[in-house]
mmCIF file of C-alpha atoms (C1' of nucleotides) in Angstrom:
data_model
loop_
_atom_site.group_PDB
_atom_site.id
_atom_site.type_symbol
_atom_site.label_atom_id
_atom_site.label_comp_id
_atom_site.label_asym_id
_atom_site.label_seq_id
_atom_site.Cartn_x
_atom_site.Cartn_y
_atom_site.Cartn_z
ATOM 1 C CA MET A 1 10.768 17.405 -44.868
ATOM 2 C CA THR A 2 12.424 16.497 -41.608
ATOM 3 C CA TYR A 3 13.161 18.386 -38.343
ATOM 4 C CA SER A 4 16.031 18.905 -36.002
ATOM 5 C CA ILE A 5 15.531 18.499 -32.260
ATOM 6 C CA LYS A 6 15.448 22.256 -31.813
ATOM 7 C CA GLU A 7 12.751 22.786 -34.717
ATOM 8 C CA VAL A 8 10.602 20.161 -32.824
ATOM 9 C CA ALA A 9 11.399 21.794 -29.559
ATOM 10 C CA GLU A 10 9.751 24.955 -30.653
ATOM 11 C CA LYS A 11 6.830 23.087 -32.282
ATOM 12 C CA THR A 12 6.005 21.343 -29.337
ATOM 13 C CA ASN A 13 6.801 23.660 -26.361
ATOM 14 C CA LEU A 14 8.882 20.877 -25.084
ATOM 15 C CA SER A 15 12.589 21.810 -24.113
ATOM 16 C CA ILE A 16 15.418 19.999 -26.037
ATOM 17 C CA TYR A 17 16.308 18.836 -22.829
ATOM 18 C CA THR A 18 13.084 16.965 -22.296
ATOM 19 C CA LEU A 19 12.918 15.678 -25.728
ATOM 20 C CA ARG A 20 16.451 14.008 -25.235
ATOM 21 C CA PHE A 21 15.119 12.786 -21.734
ATOM 22 C CA TYR A 22 12.064 11.420 -23.202
ATOM 23 C CA ASP A 23 14.220 9.674 -25.675
ATOM 24 C CA LYS A 24 16.368 8.199 -22.949
ATOM 25 C CA GLN A 25 13.163 7.094 -21.048
ATOM 26 C CA GLY A 26 12.266 4.947 -24.405
ATOM 27 C CA LEU A 27 9.610 7.311 -25.433
ATOM 28 C CA LEU A 28 10.986 8.110 -29.000
ATOM 29 C CA PRO A 29 12.206 4.472 -30.312
ATOM 30 C CA PHE A 30 10.560 5.877 -33.667
ATOM 31 C CA VAL A 31 12.832 8.794 -34.129
ATOM 32 C CA SER A 32 15.652 8.135 -36.768
ATOM 33 C CA ARG A 33 19.196 9.161 -36.783
ATOM 34 C CA ASN A 34 21.078 10.836 -39.542
ATOM 35 C CA ALA A 35 24.676 9.790 -40.601
ATOM 36 C CA SER A 36 25.863 11.991 -37.887
ATOM 37 C CA GLY A 37 23.867 10.427 -35.038
ATOM 38 C CA TYR A 38 21.601 13.560 -35.147
ATOM 39 C CA ARG A 39 17.842 13.048 -34.274
ATOM 40 C CA THR A 40 16.040 13.611 -37.432
ATOM 41 C CA PHE A 41 12.177 13.893 -36.913
ATOM 42 C CA THR A 42 9.727 13.305 -39.837
ATOM 43 C CA GLU A 43 6.206 14.565 -40.082
ATOM 44 C CA GLY A 44 4.754 11.085 -38.894
ATOM 45 C CA ASP A 45 7.294 11.611 -35.910
ATOM 46 C CA LEU A 46 5.734 14.693 -34.940
ATOM 47 C CA HIS A 47 2.243 13.030 -35.137
ATOM 48 C CA LEU A 48 3.140 10.362 -32.708
ATOM 49 C CA LEU A 49 4.989 12.843 -30.422
ATOM 50 C CA LYS A 50 1.570 14.734 -30.441
ATOM 51 C CA THR A 51 0.086 11.599 -28.937
ATOM 52 C CA ILE A 52 2.664 11.507 -26.239
ATOM 53 C CA CYS A 53 2.012 14.985 -25.272
ATOM 54 C CA CYS A 54 -1.546 14.319 -25.165
ATOM 55 C CA LEU A 55 -1.169 11.288 -22.913
ATOM 56 C CA LYS A 56 1.396 13.432 -20.685
ATOM 57 C CA GLU A 57 -0.718 16.294 -20.466
ATOM 58 C CA THR A 58 -3.594 14.034 -19.259
ATOM 59 C CA GLY A 59 -1.425 12.937 -16.432
ATOM 60 C CA MET A 60 -0.269 9.433 -17.833
ATOM 61 C CA LYS A 61 3.152 8.506 -16.336
ATOM 62 C CA ILE A 62 5.955 8.135 -18.425
ATOM 63 C CA ALA A 63 6.430 4.297 -17.725
ATOM 64 C CA ASP A 64 2.746 3.870 -19.005
ATOM 65 C CA ILE A 65 3.313 6.115 -22.146
ATOM 66 C CA ARG A 66 6.513 3.724 -22.963
ATOM 67 C CA GLN A 67 4.254 0.897 -22.887
ATOM 68 C CA TYR A 68 1.826 2.550 -25.091
ATOM 69 C CA ILE A 69 4.604 3.340 -27.741
ATOM 70 C CA THR A 70 6.137 -0.235 -27.448
ATOM 71 C CA TYR A 71 2.632 -1.254 -28.648
ATOM 72 C CA VAL A 72 2.688 0.951 -31.306
ATOM 73 C CA MET A 73 6.325 -0.101 -32.462
ATOM 74 C CA ALA A 74 5.138 -3.661 -32.500
ATOM 75 C CA GLY A 75 2.522 -3.161 -35.244
ATOM 76 C CA PRO A 76 -1.138 -3.692 -35.785
ATOM 77 C CA ARG A 77 -1.066 -7.040 -33.855
ATOM 78 C CA SER A 78 -0.848 -4.760 -30.699
ATOM 79 C CA ILE A 79 -4.302 -3.178 -31.189
ATOM 80 C CA PRO A 80 -6.214 -4.757 -28.460
ATOM 81 C CA GLN A 81 -3.521 -4.064 -25.893
ATOM 82 C CA ARG A 82 -3.486 -0.307 -27.200
ATOM 83 C CA GLN A 83 -7.393 0.052 -26.916
ATOM 84 C CA ALA A 84 -7.338 -1.454 -23.300
ATOM 85 C CA LEU A 85 -4.516 1.015 -22.283
ATOM 86 C CA LEU A 86 -6.264 4.039 -23.668
ATOM 87 C CA ARG A 87 -9.751 3.023 -22.430
ATOM 88 C CA GLU A 88 -8.250 2.698 -19.010
ATOM 89 C CA HIS A 89 -6.496 5.990 -19.046
ATOM 90 C CA ARG A 90 -9.703 7.358 -20.626
ATOM 91 C CA GLN A 91 -11.369 6.268 -17.519
ATOM 92 C CA ALA A 92 -8.658 7.882 -15.211
ATOM 93 C CA ILE A 93 -9.053 11.397 -16.798
ATOM 94 C CA GLU A 94 -12.956 11.007 -16.229
ATOM 95 C CA VAL A 95 -12.453 10.336 -12.471
ATOM 96 C CA GLN A 96 -10.055 13.129 -12.302
ATOM 97 C CA GLN A 97 -12.450 15.525 -14.190
ATOM 98 C CA ALA A 98 -15.118 14.998 -11.903
ATOM 99 C CA ALA A 99 -12.883 15.538 -9.010
ATOM 100 C CA ILE A 100 -11.893 18.722 -10.433
ATOM 101 C CA GLN A 101 -15.504 19.620 -10.799
ATOM 102 C CA THR A 102 -16.587 19.116 -7.215
ATOM 103 C CA ASN A 103 -13.547 20.886 -6.242
ATOM 104 C CA LEU A 104 -14.554 24.053 -8.443
ATOM 105 C CA LYS A 105 -18.075 23.958 -6.739
ATOM 106 C CA GLU A 106 -16.381 24.212 -3.290
ATOM 107 C CA ILE A 107 -14.048 27.182 -4.568
ATOM 108 C CA ASP A 108 -17.038 28.989 -6.054
ATOM 109 C CA ARG A 109 -18.938 28.530 -2.895
ATOM 110 C CA LYS A 110 -15.851 30.566 -1.318
ATOM 111 C CA LEU A 111 -15.920 32.817 -3.735
ATOM 112 C CA ALA A 112 -19.667 33.584 -3.515
ATOM 113 C CA LEU A 113 -19.100 33.986 0.322
ATOM 114 C CA TYR A 114 -16.440 36.636 -0.147
ATOM 115 C CA ASP A 115 -18.548 38.204 -2.643
ATOM 116 C CA ALA A 116 -21.554 38.618 -0.452
ATOM 117 C CA PRO A 117 -22.330 41.982 0.665
ATOM 118 C CA ASN A 118 -21.811 41.100 4.445
ATOM 119 C CA ALA A 119 -18.819 38.970 3.742
ATOM 120 C CA THR A 120 -16.806 40.689 6.490
ATOM 121 C CA HIS A 121 -19.543 39.697 9.040
ATOM 122 C CA LEU A 122 -19.782 36.046 7.730
ATOM 123 C CA VAL A 123 -16.030 35.822 7.825
ATOM 124 C CA ASN A 124 -15.965 37.182 11.422
ATOM 125 C CA GLN A 125 -18.817 34.637 12.438
ATOM 126 C CA GLU A 126 -16.545 31.872 11.254
ATOM 127 C CA LEU A 127 -13.715 33.135 13.014
ATOM 128 C CA ALA A 128 -15.567 33.735 16.366
ATOM 129 C CA PHE A 129 -16.897 30.165 15.839
ATOM 130 C CA VAL A 130 -13.395 28.428 15.574
ATOM 131 C CA GLN A 131 -11.945 30.556 18.322
ATOM 132 C CA HIS A 132 -14.878 29.462 20.515
ATOM 133 C CA GLU A 133 -14.198 25.860 19.811
ATOM 134 C CA LYS A 134 -10.778 26.262 20.770
ATOM 135 C CA ARG A 135 -11.324 27.870 23.991
ATOM 136 C CA ALA A 136 -14.209 25.244 24.635
ATOM 137 C CA ASN A 137 -11.521 22.544 24.384
ATOM 138 C CA GLY A 138 -8.634 24.290 26.493
ATOM 139 C CA LEU A 139 -6.638 24.999 23.468
ATOM 140 C CA PRO A 140 -4.583 28.029 22.819
ATOM 141 C CA ASN A 141 -5.755 30.605 20.237
ATOM 142 C CA PRO A 142 -3.519 30.432 17.111
ATOM 143 C CA PHE A 143 -5.009 33.376 15.544
ATOM 144 C CA VAL A 144 -3.343 36.641 15.394
ATOM 145 C CA LEU A 145 -5.077 39.110 17.490
ATOM 146 C CA SER A 146 -5.449 42.532 15.586
ATOM 147 C CA MET B 1 -15.298 17.214 19.723
ATOM 148 C CA THR B 2 -11.589 17.121 18.681
ATOM 149 C CA TYR B 3 -9.470 14.643 16.472
ATOM 150 C CA SER B 4 -5.950 13.407 16.676
ATOM 151 C CA ILE B 5 -3.691 13.560 13.827
ATOM 152 C CA LYS B 6 -4.439 9.685 13.140
ATOM 153 C CA GLU B 7 -8.130 10.454 13.112
ATOM 154 C CA VAL B 8 -7.881 13.375 10.831
ATOM 155 C CA ALA B 9 -5.546 11.250 8.523
ATOM 156 C CA GLU B 10 -8.255 8.543 8.266
ATOM 157 C CA LYS B 11 -10.887 11.363 7.660
ATOM 158 C CA THR B 12 -8.990 12.912 4.986
ATOM 159 C CA ASN B 13 -7.295 10.259 3.227
ATOM 160 C CA LEU B 14 -3.775 12.202 3.657
ATOM 161 C CA SER B 15 -1.131 10.390 5.543
ATOM 162 C CA ILE B 16 0.107 11.232 9.122
ATOM 163 C CA TYR B 17 3.396 12.018 7.266
ATOM 164 C CA THR B 18 1.568 14.469 5.072
ATOM 165 C CA LEU B 19 -0.220 16.162 7.475
ATOM 166 C CA ARG B 20 3.001 16.617 9.464
ATOM 167 C CA PHE B 21 4.663 17.619 6.161
ATOM 168 C CA TYR B 22 1.853 20.319 5.560
ATOM 169 C CA ASP B 23 2.132 21.779 9.103
ATOM 170 C CA LYS B 24 6.022 22.061 8.505
ATOM 171 C CA GLN B 25 5.237 23.879 5.466
ATOM 172 C CA GLY B 26 3.113 26.480 7.155
ATOM 173 C CA LEU B 27 -0.332 25.124 5.870
ATOM 174 C CA LEU B 28 -1.705 24.443 9.293
ATOM 175 C CA PRO B 29 -0.929 27.393 11.456
ATOM 176 C CA PHE B 30 -4.424 27.037 12.755
ATOM 177 C CA VAL B 31 -4.221 23.773 14.661
ATOM 178 C CA SER B 32 -3.570 24.139 18.235
ATOM 179 C CA ARG B 33 -1.495 21.918 20.416
ATOM 180 C CA ASN B 34 -2.549 20.254 23.610
ATOM 181 C CA ALA B 35 -0.591 20.416 26.898
ATOM 182 C CA SER B 36 1.495 17.479 25.710
ATOM 183 C CA GLY B 37 2.288 19.198 22.472
ATOM 184 C CA TYR B 38 0.153 17.093 20.362
ATOM 185 C CA ARG B 39 -1.791 18.463 17.438
ATOM 186 C CA THR B 40 -5.452 18.767 18.107
ATOM 187 C CA PHE B 41 -7.986 19.388 15.268
ATOM 188 C CA THR B 42 -11.356 21.058 15.972
ATOM 189 C CA GLU B 43 -14.252 20.692 13.562
ATOM 190 C CA GLY B 44 -13.424 23.957 12.147
ATOM 191 C CA ASP B 45 -9.754 23.122 11.546
ATOM 192 C CA LEU B 46 -10.990 20.196 9.615
ATOM 193 C CA HIS B 47 -13.217 22.390 7.407
ATOM 194 C CA LEU B 48 -10.332 24.515 6.502
ATOM 195 C CA LEU B 49 -8.145 21.607 5.968
ATOM 196 C CA LYS B 50 -10.738 20.564 3.462
ATOM 197 C CA THR B 51 -10.396 23.683 1.773
ATOM 198 C CA ILE B 52 -6.737 23.106 1.499
ATOM 199 C CA CYS B 53 -7.259 19.629 0.000
ATOM 200 C CA CYS B 54 -9.707 21.300 -2.464
ATOM 201 C CA LEU B 55 -6.886 23.738 -3.718
ATOM 202 C CA LYS B 56 -4.260 21.047 -3.502
ATOM 203 C CA GLU B 57 -6.353 18.556 -5.579
ATOM 204 C CA THR B 58 -6.946 21.462 -8.343
ATOM 205 C CA GLY B 59 -3.182 21.778 -8.727
ATOM 206 C CA MET B 60 -2.464 24.616 -6.602
ATOM 207 C CA LYS B 61 1.021 24.780 -5.202
ATOM 208 C CA ILE B 62 1.960 24.562 -1.440
ATOM 209 C CA ALA B 63 3.400 27.885 -1.519
ATOM 210 C CA ASP B 64 0.464 29.357 -2.890
ATOM 211 C CA ILE B 65 -2.010 27.556 -0.540
ATOM 212 C CA ARG B 66 0.245 28.759 2.276
ATOM 213 C CA GLN B 67 -0.539 32.415 0.932
ATOM 214 C CA TYR B 68 -4.145 31.865 1.161
ATOM 215 C CA ILE B 69 -3.802 30.160 4.544
ATOM 216 C CA THR B 70 -1.869 33.245 5.691
ATOM 217 C CA TYR B 71 -4.582 35.674 4.475
ATOM 218 C CA VAL B 72 -7.238 33.645 6.415
ATOM 219 C CA MET B 73 -5.203 33.920 9.698
ATOM 220 C CA ALA B 74 -5.224 37.669 9.106
ATOM 221 C CA GLY B 75 -9.071 37.838 9.555
ATOM 222 C CA PRO B 76 -11.531 39.666 7.459
ATOM 223 C CA ARG B 77 -9.290 42.548 6.184
ATOM 224 C CA SER B 78 -7.724 40.159 3.803
ATOM 225 C CA ILE B 79 -10.725 39.280 2.047
ATOM 226 C CA PRO B 80 -9.884 41.103 -1.291
ATOM 227 C CA GLN B 81 -6.781 39.226 -1.564
ATOM 228 C CA ARG B 82 -8.287 35.984 -0.805
ATOM 229 C CA GLN B 83 -10.745 36.649 -3.640
ATOM 230 C CA ALA B 84 -7.852 37.633 -5.983
ATOM 231 C CA LEU B 85 -5.942 34.427 -5.343
ATOM 232 C CA LEU B 86 -8.834 32.337 -5.732
ATOM 233 C CA ARG B 87 -10.181 33.737 -8.898
ATOM 234 C CA GLU B 88 -6.683 33.544 -10.337
ATOM 235 C CA HIS B 89 -6.667 29.550 -9.362
ATOM 236 C CA ARG B 90 -10.340 29.392 -10.872
ATOM 237 C CA GLN B 91 -9.020 30.806 -14.100
ATOM 238 C CA ALA B 92 -6.139 28.290 -13.981
ATOM 239 C CA ILE B 93 -8.361 25.537 -13.487
ATOM 240 C CA GLU B 94 -10.711 26.490 -16.307
ATOM 241 C CA VAL B 95 -7.513 26.499 -18.359
ATOM 242 C CA GLN B 96 -6.428 23.230 -17.453
ATOM 243 C CA GLN B 97 -10.027 21.745 -17.957
ATOM 244 C CA ALA B 98 -10.155 22.912 -21.435
ATOM 245 C CA ALA B 99 -6.625 21.431 -22.480
ATOM 246 C CA ILE B 100 -7.884 18.038 -20.802
ATOM 247 C CA GLN B 101 -11.029 18.147 -23.002
ATOM 248 C CA THR B 102 -8.906 18.900 -26.145
ATOM 249 C CA ASN B 103 -6.620 15.959 -25.287
ATOM 250 C CA LEU B 104 -9.648 13.656 -24.522
ATOM 251 C CA LYS B 105 -10.954 14.354 -28.041
ATOM 252 C CA GLU B 106 -7.713 13.316 -29.439
ATOM 253 C CA ILE B 107 -7.734 10.168 -27.259
ATOM 254 C CA ASP B 108 -11.282 9.205 -28.282
ATOM 255 C CA ARG B 109 -10.110 9.825 -32.192
ATOM 256 C CA LYS B 110 -7.524 7.306 -31.436
ATOM 257 C CA LEU B 111 -9.995 4.763 -29.799
ATOM 258 C CA ALA B 112 -12.363 5.151 -32.657
ATOM 259 C CA LEU B 113 -9.589 4.368 -35.175
ATOM 260 C CA TYR B 114 -8.736 1.357 -33.013
ATOM 261 C CA ASP B 115 -12.507 0.328 -32.879
ATOM 262 C CA ALA B 116 -13.028 0.706 -36.562
ATOM 263 C CA PRO B 117 -13.606 -2.636 -38.344
ATOM 264 C CA ASN B 118 -10.753 -2.166 -40.740
ATOM 265 C CA ALA B 119 -8.383 -0.964 -37.855
ATOM 266 C CA THR B 120 -5.787 -3.362 -38.854
ATOM 267 C CA HIS B 121 -5.630 -1.900 -42.246
ATOM 268 C CA LEU B 122 -5.726 1.699 -41.241
ATOM 269 C CA VAL B 123 -2.679 0.933 -38.732
ATOM 270 C CA ASN B 124 -0.956 -0.417 -41.326
ATOM 271 C CA GLN B 125 -1.341 2.184 -43.597
ATOM 272 C CA GLU B 126 -0.093 4.514 -41.103
ATOM 273 C CA LEU B 127 2.786 2.268 -40.527
ATOM 274 C CA ALA B 128 3.705 2.160 -44.234
ATOM 275 C CA PHE B 129 3.463 6.260 -44.424
ATOM 276 C CA VAL B 130 5.883 6.563 -41.732
ATOM 277 C CA GLN B 131 8.129 4.052 -42.969
ATOM 278 C CA HIS B 132 8.053 5.414 -46.449
ATOM 279 C CA GLU B 133 8.946 8.901 -45.107
ATOM 280 C CA LYS B 134 11.991 7.626 -43.556
ATOM 281 C CA ARG B 135 13.247 5.826 -46.432
ATOM 282 C CA ALA B 136 12.592 8.859 -48.520
ATOM 283 C CA ASN B 137 14.875 10.931 -46.403
ATOM 284 C CA GLY B 138 17.704 8.191 -46.074
ATOM 285 C CA LEU B 139 16.834 7.305 -42.712
ATOM 286 C CA PRO B 140 17.210 3.918 -40.955
ATOM 287 C CA ASN B 141 13.745 2.091 -40.417
ATOM 288 C CA PRO B 142 13.444 1.979 -36.472
ATOM 289 C CA PHE B 143 10.349 -0.465 -36.644
ATOM 290 C CA VAL B 144 10.434 -3.978 -35.663
ATOM 291 C CA LEU B 145 10.289 -6.129 -38.914
ATOM 292 C CA SER B 146 7.903 -8.829 -37.797
ATOM 293 C "C1'" DA C 1 5.073 -0.011 36.687
ATOM 294 C "C1'" DT C 2 5.548 -1.862 32.252
ATOM 295 C "C1'" DA C 3 3.627 -2.937 27.541
ATOM 296 C "C1'" DA C 4 1.131 -1.111 23.758
ATOM 297 C "C1'" DA C 5 -0.402 2.386 20.955
ATOM 298 C "C1'" DC C 6 -0.060 6.687 20.597
ATOM 299 C "C1'" DC C 7 2.273 11.476 19.811
ATOM 300 C "C1'" DC C 8 6.491 14.508 18.638
ATOM 301 C "C1'" DT C 9 10.834 16.711 15.967
ATOM 302 C "C1'" DA C 10 14.801 16.710 13.084
ATOM 303 C "C1'" DG C 11 16.466 15.440 9.343
ATOM 304 C "C1'" DA C 12 17.506 11.813 5.954
ATOM 305 C "C1'" DC C 13 15.550 9.474 1.928
ATOM 306 C "C1'" DC C 14 12.708 8.846 -2.107
ATOM 307 C "C1'" DT C 15 10.408 9.547 -6.751
ATOM 308 C "C1'" DA C 16 9.151 11.605 -10.958
ATOM 309 C "C1'" DA C 17 10.118 14.522 -14.369
ATOM 310 C "C1'" DC C 18 12.998 17.312 -15.871
ATOM 311 C "C1'" DT C 19 17.259 20.636 -16.266
ATOM 312 C "C1'" DC C 20 21.921 21.495 -16.750
ATOM 313 C "C1'" DT C 21 27.168 20.695 -17.338
ATOM 314 C "C1'" DA C 22 31.108 19.094 -19.381
ATOM 315 C "C1'" DG C 23 33.382 17.279 -22.750
ATOM 316 C "C1'" DG C 24 33.453 16.435 -27.670
ATOM 317 C "C1'" DG C 25 31.882 16.170 -32.482
ATOM 318 C "C1'" DC C 26 29.600 18.305 -37.102
ATOM 319 C "C1'" DA C 27 28.463 22.221 -40.483
ATOM 320 C "C1'" DA C 28 28.355 26.611 -42.518
ATOM 321 C "C1'" DC C 29 30.195 30.713 -42.955
ATOM 322 C "C1'" DC C 30 33.860 34.649 -43.270
ATOM 323 C "C1'" DG D 1 40.885 27.415 -41.104
ATOM 324 C "C1'" DG D 2 38.533 29.255 -37.297
ATOM 325 C "C1'" DT D 3 34.514 30.795 -35.031
ATOM 326 C "C1'" DT D 4 29.823 30.099 -34.474
ATOM 327 C "C1'" DG D 5 25.919 27.510 -33.855
ATOM 328 C "C1'" DC D 6 24.235 23.423 -33.971
ATOM 329 C "C1'" DC D 7 24.241 18.332 -32.425
ATOM 330 C "C1'" DC D 8 25.557 14.524 -29.053
ATOM 331 C "C1'" DT D 9 26.128 11.627 -24.534
ATOM 332 C "C1'" DA D 10 26.922 10.665 -19.680
ATOM 333 C "C1'" DG D 11 25.954 11.764 -15.471
ATOM 334 C "C1'" DA D 12 25.014 15.336 -11.894
ATOM 335 C "C1'" DG D 13 21.916 18.347 -9.970
ATOM 336 C "C1'" DT D 14 17.211 20.309 -9.144
ATOM 337 C "C1'" DT D 15 12.399 20.588 -7.618
ATOM 338 C "C1'" DA D 16 8.232 19.377 -5.775
ATOM 339 C "C1'" DG D 17 5.890 16.691 -2.811
ATOM 340 C "C1'" DG D 18 6.170 13.635 0.083
ATOM 341 C "C1'" DT D 19 7.720 9.244 3.023
ATOM 342 C "C1'" DC D 20 10.399 7.215 6.424
ATOM 343 C "C1'" DT D 21 13.866 6.621 10.755
ATOM 344 C "C1'" DA D 22 15.848 7.485 14.973
ATOM 345 C "C1'" DG D 23 15.137 8.843 19.331
ATOM 346 C "C1'" DG D 24 12.266 10.045 22.704
ATOM 347 C "C1'" DG D 25 7.794 11.758 25.462
ATOM 348 C "C1'" DT D 26 2.505 10.593 26.870
ATOM 349 C "C1'" DT D 27 -1.587 7.712 27.803
ATOM 350 C "C1'" DT D 28 -4.187 3.722 28.797
ATOM 351 C "C1'" DA D 29 -4.767 -0.700 30.198
ATOM 352 C "C1'" DT D 30 -3.310 -4.761 32.808
#
DNA sequence: ATAAACCCTAGACCTAACTCTAGGGCAACC
DNA sequence: GGTTGCCCTAGAGTTAGGTCTAGGGTTTAT
């Protein structure tokens, strides 16, 4: 079973444009063309494409994905390089995840503040503090005076 | 204590350019100017700026951050809107995190494959399968013949 | 009172990652 | 045999988020 570019677009949630763009960027050297020059994807191609999506969705840049694909095309000799690349990327993802966790905590703190029964009072206090700070430093008050 | 744009840039790891860009985008309406027209950040401003970074780093778009800041400038009356916005964003982050976890598992599967003692054999098998698929469908073999 | 080190704005420029258009070929039906 | 719906390429255009330049004011130390 093989797939046309349209079918692959539907299967992957990438647009046809994006698939062609990826090919232009050297991400799809493994995709063969039929006699009319049409891209023809096999099951194995879909598998590798899924790996590409996986790397893209975790924030890898196209240039680095191309490097990985180049290694894949070179056969088993490039396994060490593939490992190095993926391990480094894995590290980057972990850093990224940790940062998000920290930020998420901060957002939850804000949400808790807004959820408090005396939220209005607390927000007013903050506002008063900031306005006081401005006044104390001879700065204009940028807040809307309701 | 107040801070110049340069000091804030150093404290936040945003460039001076980015800070001015954010101001242009309406993210910093709370920052006052001194008599010479210089931006003058107070402690409270830094606090709110940190919230902005928090939202940015979790992938919120500038337009949405601007919306949040607009709510903040409007005072306590906008608490429900702020909650709605942050809750929606929180949801988005969770979705994003879940996707990353899924992809991370996939990457770990790849790494495990490459770590296997018979990695070369397994990779060769995959390669053979893909090449067979191409041949079976009358397609050219795109792989480098070493 | 001048040099060095800041600050400002407007607007041009850049980069990544698409997204679309124009112009043209192939394939299947009516 | 013509219309419809695919496919192709090259290359222009778009979007988001910066980054930089030019031209000019301010502040501080010498």
